[in-house]
PDB file of C-alpha atoms in Angstrom:
ATOM      1  CA  MET A   1     -13.258  -8.099 -22.979  1.00 63.00           C
ATOM      2  CA  SER A   2     -10.579  -7.479 -25.563  1.00 70.00           C
ATOM      3  CA  TYR A   3      -9.532  -4.800 -28.008  1.00 72.00           C
ATOM      4  CA  ASN A   4      -7.040  -4.166 -30.779  1.00 80.00           C
ATOM      5  CA  ALA A   5      -4.323  -1.708 -29.685  1.00 81.00           C
ATOM      6  CA  ASP A   6      -3.990  -0.368 -33.250  1.00 87.00           C
ATOM      7  CA  GLU A   7      -7.691   0.532 -33.347  1.00 88.00           C
ATOM      8  CA  PHE A   8      -8.066   1.727 -29.744  1.00 87.00           C
ATOM      9  CA  ASN A   9      -9.817   5.121 -29.600  1.00 89.00           C
ATOM     10  CA  TRP A  10      -8.445   7.071 -26.649  1.00 87.00           C
ATOM     11  CA  GLY A  11     -11.301   9.565 -26.959  1.00 89.00           C
ATOM     12  CA  SER A  12     -14.087   7.067 -26.321  1.00 89.00           C
ATOM     13  CA  ASP A  13     -12.711   3.616 -25.503  1.00 87.00           C
ATOM     14  CA  VAL A  14     -11.099   4.563 -22.171  1.00 85.00           C
ATOM     15  CA  GLU A  15     -14.458   5.688 -20.785  1.00 88.00           C
ATOM     16  CA  PHE A  16     -16.180   2.614 -22.243  1.00 87.00           C
ATOM     17  CA  MET A  17     -13.582   0.218 -20.778  1.00 83.00           C
ATOM     18  CA  ASP A  18     -13.669   1.947 -17.393  1.00 82.00           C
ATOM     19  CA  ALA A  19     -17.473   1.698 -17.274  1.00 84.00           C
ATOM     20  CA  ARG A  20     -17.413  -2.020 -18.162  1.00 83.00           C
ATOM     21  CA  THR A  21     -14.359  -3.229 -16.245  1.00 78.00           C
ATOM     22  CA  GLY A  22     -13.848  -0.470 -13.668  1.00 73.00           C
ATOM     23  CA  PRO A  23     -15.936  -2.156 -10.966  1.00 70.00           C
ATOM     24  CA  LEU A  24     -13.617  -5.166 -11.225  1.00 67.00           C
ATOM     25  CA  THR A  25     -10.268  -3.443 -11.705  1.00 65.00           C
ATOM     26  CA  ASN A  26     -10.476   0.131 -10.392  1.00 68.00           C
ATOM     27  CA  ALA A  27      -8.070   0.606  -7.477  1.00 70.00           C
ATOM     28  CA  ILE A  28      -9.371   4.095  -6.726  1.00 79.00           C
ATOM     29  CA  GLU A  29     -12.575   3.032  -4.903  1.00 83.00           C
ATOM     30  CA  THR A  30     -12.552   4.364  -1.350  1.00 90.00           C
ATOM     31  CA  ASN A  31     -15.616   2.691   0.157  1.00 91.00           C
ATOM     32  CA  LEU A  32     -14.360  -0.765   1.086  1.00 92.00           C
ATOM     33  CA  THR A  33     -17.238  -1.678   3.394  1.00 92.00           C
ATOM     34  CA  LEU A  34     -17.937  -5.014   1.641  1.00 91.00           C
ATOM     35  CA  PHE A  35     -14.251  -5.932   1.752  1.00 90.00           C
ATOM     36  CA  ARG A  36     -14.022  -5.033   5.454  1.00 93.00           C
ATOM     37  CA  ASN A  37     -17.285  -6.795   6.343  1.00 93.00           C
ATOM     38  CA  ARG A  38     -15.955 -10.030   4.840  1.00 91.00           C
ATOM     39  CA  GLY A  39     -12.889  -9.861   7.078  1.00 90.00           C
ATOM     40  CA  GLY A  40     -10.611  -8.262   4.492  1.00 91.00           C
ATOM     41  CA  LYS A  41      -7.293  -6.785   5.601  1.00 93.00           C
ATOM     42  CA  MET A  42      -4.922  -4.669   3.527  1.00 92.00           C
ATOM     43  CA  ILE A  43      -1.362  -3.429   3.918  1.00 89.00           C
ATOM     44  CA  VAL A  44      -0.658  -0.465   1.642  1.00 88.00           C
ATOM     45  CA  HIS A  45       3.010   0.345   1.139  1.00 85.00           C
ATOM     46  CA  ALA A  46       4.715   3.172  -0.690  1.00 85.00           C
ATOM     47  CA  GLY A  47       8.185   4.618  -0.917  1.00 83.00           C
ATOM     48  CA  TRP A  48       9.084   8.116   0.162  1.00 82.00           C
ATOM     49  CA  ALA A  49      11.486   8.269  -2.830  1.00 80.00           C
ATOM     50  CA  ASP A  50       9.022   6.922  -5.409  1.00 83.00           C
ATOM     51  CA  PRO A  51       9.831   8.667  -8.707  1.00 82.00           C
ATOM     52  CA  ASN A  52       6.436   7.798 -10.261  1.00 83.00           C
ATOM     53  CA  ILE A  53       3.882   8.972  -7.704  1.00 84.00           C
ATOM     54  CA  SER A  54       3.873  11.498  -4.919  1.00 87.00           C
ATOM     55  CA  PRO A  55       4.272   9.823  -1.515  1.00 85.00           C
ATOM     56  CA  GLN A  56       1.324  11.916  -0.343  1.00 88.00           C
ATOM     57  CA  TRP A  57      -1.033  10.059  -2.707  1.00 88.00           C
ATOM     58  CA  PRO A  58      -1.095   6.755  -0.750  1.00 88.00           C
ATOM     59  CA  MET A  59      -1.580   8.688   2.490  1.00 88.00           C
ATOM     60  CA  LYS A  60      -4.493  10.664   1.012  1.00 90.00           C
ATOM     61  CA  HIS A  61      -5.958   7.474  -0.484  1.00 91.00           C
ATOM     62  CA  VAL A  62      -5.814   5.563   2.822  1.00 92.00           C
ATOM     63  CA  GLU A  63      -7.316   8.618   4.563  1.00 92.00           C
ATOM     64  CA  ALA A  64     -10.176   8.539   2.019  1.00 94.00           C
ATOM     65  CA  ILE A  65     -10.658   4.766   2.494  1.00 94.00           C
ATOM     66  CA  THR A  66     -10.739   5.268   6.263  1.00 94.00           C
ATOM     67  CA  ARG A  67     -13.207   8.162   6.052  1.00 95.00           C
ATOM     68  CA  ASP A  68     -15.532   6.548   3.481  1.00 95.00           C
ATOM     69  CA  THR A  69     -15.533   3.106   5.090  1.00 95.00           C
ATOM     70  CA  LEU A  70     -15.285   3.794   8.826  1.00 96.00           C
ATOM     71  CA  GLY A  71     -16.583   7.351   9.179  1.00 93.00           C
ATOM     72  CA  LYS A  72     -15.284  10.894   8.987  1.00 89.00           C
ATOM     73  CA  GLU A  73     -14.104  10.978  12.597  1.00 91.00           C
ATOM     74  CA  VAL A  74     -11.835   7.905  12.292  1.00 91.00           C
ATOM     75  CA  THR A  75      -8.112   8.466  11.608  1.00 87.00           C
ATOM     76  CA  ILE A  76      -5.619   6.302   9.697  1.00 85.00           C
ATOM     77  CA  ALA A  77      -4.090   5.277  13.023  1.00 83.00           C
ATOM     78  CA  GLU A  78      -7.480   3.961  14.187  1.00 87.00           C
ATOM     79  CA  ASN A  79      -8.189   2.040  10.973  1.00 89.00           C
ATOM     80  CA  VAL A  80      -8.573  -1.625  11.918  1.00 88.00           C
ATOM     81  CA  PHE A  81      -8.414  -3.206   8.451  1.00 93.00           C
ATOM     82  CA  VAL A  82      -5.987  -1.075   6.390  1.00 92.00           C
ATOM     83  CA  LYS A  83      -2.419  -0.319   7.491  1.00 89.00           C
ATOM     84  CA  LEU A  84      -0.161   2.131   5.647  1.00 88.00           C
ATOM     85  CA  VAL A  85       3.596   1.533   5.573  1.00 85.00           C
ATOM     86  CA  MET A  86       5.759   4.344   4.168  1.00 83.00           C
ATOM     87  CA  ILE A  87       9.256   3.099   3.261  1.00 80.00           C
ATOM     88  CA  PRO A  88      12.079   5.605   3.830  1.00 75.00           C
ATOM     89  CA  GLY A  89      14.036   5.831   0.577  1.00 74.00           C
ATOM     90  CA  GLY A  90      11.765   3.246  -1.037  1.00 77.00           C
ATOM     91  CA  GLY A  91      10.954   3.430  -4.730  1.00 78.00           C
ATOM     92  CA  HIS A  92       7.997   2.454  -6.870  1.00 77.00           C
ATOM     93  CA  CYS A  93       6.836  -1.079  -6.028  1.00 72.00           C
ATOM     94  CA  GLY A  94      10.146  -1.887  -4.403  1.00 66.00           C
ATOM     95  CA  SER A  95      13.698  -0.817  -3.972  1.00 63.00           C
ATOM     96  CA  MET A  96      15.553   2.245  -5.185  1.00 60.00           C
ATOM     97  CA  ASN A  97      18.695   0.227  -4.497  1.00 60.00           C
ATOM     98  CA  ALA A  98      20.764   1.757  -7.301  1.00 56.00           C
ATOM     99  CA  LYS A  99      20.172   5.261  -5.993  1.00 61.00           C
ATOM    100  CA  TYR A 100      19.895   4.488  -2.274  1.00 60.00           C
ATOM    101  CA  PRO A 101      21.894   1.281  -1.581  1.00 58.00           C
ATOM    102  CA  TYR A 102      21.418   1.611   2.195  1.00 57.00           C
ATOM    103  CA  VAL A 103      17.627   1.284   1.922  1.00 59.00           C
ATOM    104  CA  PRO A 104      16.116  -2.160   2.603  1.00 56.00           C
ATOM    105  CA  ALA A 105      15.619  -3.817  -0.754  1.00 57.00           C
ATOM    106  CA  GLN A 106      13.081  -6.470   0.213  1.00 63.00           C
ATOM    107  CA  TYR A 107      10.043  -6.458   2.469  1.00 71.00           C
ATOM    108  CA  ASP A 108       7.989  -9.345   3.801  1.00 75.00           C
ATOM    109  CA  PHE A 109       4.468  -7.927   3.651  1.00 81.00           C
ATOM    110  CA  THR A 110       2.961 -11.294   2.741  1.00 84.00           C
ATOM    111  CA  SER A 111       3.807 -13.029   6.038  1.00 84.00           C
ATOM    112  CA  ALA A 112       2.568 -10.029   8.010  1.00 83.00           C
ATOM    113  CA  LEU A 113      -0.710 -10.002   6.062  1.00 88.00           C
ATOM    114  CA  ILE A 114      -1.225 -13.771   6.432  1.00 90.00           C
ATOM    115  CA  ASP A 115      -0.634 -13.588  10.200  1.00 88.00           C
ATOM    116  CA  TRP A 116      -3.015 -10.646  10.452  1.00 89.00           C
ATOM    117  CA  VAL A 117      -5.821 -12.379   8.505  1.00 90.00           C
ATOM    118  CA  GLU A 118      -5.395 -15.928   9.816  1.00 91.00           C
ATOM    119  CA  LYS A 119      -4.199 -15.340  13.391  1.00 91.00           C
ATOM    120  CA  GLY A 120      -5.538 -11.867  14.122  1.00 88.00           C
ATOM    121  CA  THR A 121      -1.984 -10.626  14.767  1.00 84.00           C
ATOM    122  CA  GLU A 122      -1.860  -6.983  13.689  1.00 80.00           C
ATOM    123  CA  PRO A 123       1.418  -6.076  11.989  1.00 76.00           C
ATOM    124  CA  MET A 124       2.317  -3.821  14.944  1.00 63.00           C
ATOM    125  CA  ALA A 125       5.661  -5.523  15.488  1.00 55.00           C
ATOM    126  CA  GLY A 126       6.760  -4.231  12.107  1.00 55.00           C
ATOM    127  CA  ILE A 127       7.300  -5.637   8.684  1.00 62.00           C
ATOM    128  CA  GLU A 128      10.509  -7.618   8.319  1.00 58.00           C
ATOM    129  CA  SER A 129      12.953  -6.033   5.899  1.00 59.00           C
ATOM    130  CA  TRP A 130      16.487  -6.845   4.889  1.00 58.00           C
ATOM    131  CA  GLY A 131      19.311  -5.544   2.736  1.00 59.00           C
ATOM    132  CA  PRO A 132      22.105  -7.214   0.773  1.00 58.00           C
ATOM    133  CA  GLU A 133      23.747 -10.343   2.178  1.00 64.00           C
ATOM    134  CA  ASN A 134      27.192  -8.712   2.315  1.00 62.00           C
ATOM    135  CA  GLY A 135      26.163  -6.896   5.495  1.00 59.00           C
ATOM    136  CA  GLU A 136      27.223  -3.464   4.243  1.00 58.00           C
ATOM    137  CA  ASN A 137      23.798  -1.978   4.798  1.00 54.00           C
ATOM    138  CA  ARG A 138      21.771  -1.628   7.949  1.00 54.00           C
ATOM    139  CA  THR A 139      18.051  -2.156   8.022  1.00 53.00           C
ATOM    140  CA  ARG A 140      15.263  -1.584  10.523  1.00 57.00           C
ATOM    141  CA  ARG A 141      11.799  -2.952  10.847  1.00 59.00           C
ATOM    142  CA  LEU A 142       9.194  -1.045   8.872  1.00 64.00           C
ATOM    143  CA  LEU A 143       6.263   0.210  10.929  1.00 62.00           C
ATOM    144  CA  TYR A 144       2.827   1.280   9.798  1.00 64.00           C
ATOM    145  CA  MET A 145       1.551   4.802  10.359  1.00 63.00           C
ATOM    146  CA  ALA A 146       0.274   4.973  13.898  1.00 59.00           C
ATOM    147  CA  ALA A 147      -0.913   7.627  16.309  1.00 54.00           C
ATOM    148  CA  ASP A 148       2.332   7.555  18.308  1.00 53.00           C
ATOM    149  CA  CYS A 149       5.712   6.659  16.854  1.00 52.00           C
ATOM    150  CA  GLU A 150       9.047   6.302  18.589  1.00 54.00           C
ATOM    151  CA  VAL A 151      12.406   4.808  17.675  1.00 49.00           C
ATOM    152  CA  GLU A 152      13.502   1.900  19.833  1.00 51.00           C
TER     153      GLU A 152
END
């Protein structure tokens, strides 16, 4: 599907495009039963300092996924296929390093997800994170939202 940006009609084409391509591209769907039933796993991450979206949105979205896929009585902490990681000081899709240089700038979600899918190792040990090589900044492991949290 394609369109000409100069001729795009915001009054009608958005609805048309969403109806045609939404099932393939819409990230708002909250019933992920098919994904879960095929062994799908997902790590959702968001920054507490994200200037583009409220940090509450990912939490509400994962709550909705949990409720609509696993049942109303299941909590985020009990979700067995979606884990939510909230990054203290983190920005939108990554670092807020210019504003918060002490915040980990890089996160290794990919290795954690691969181990979870291929080896069944839940990312409970935390997501590896690191800061600049000069050693000025400290970093800690990132943990997903769980029922009980404590600092080691």
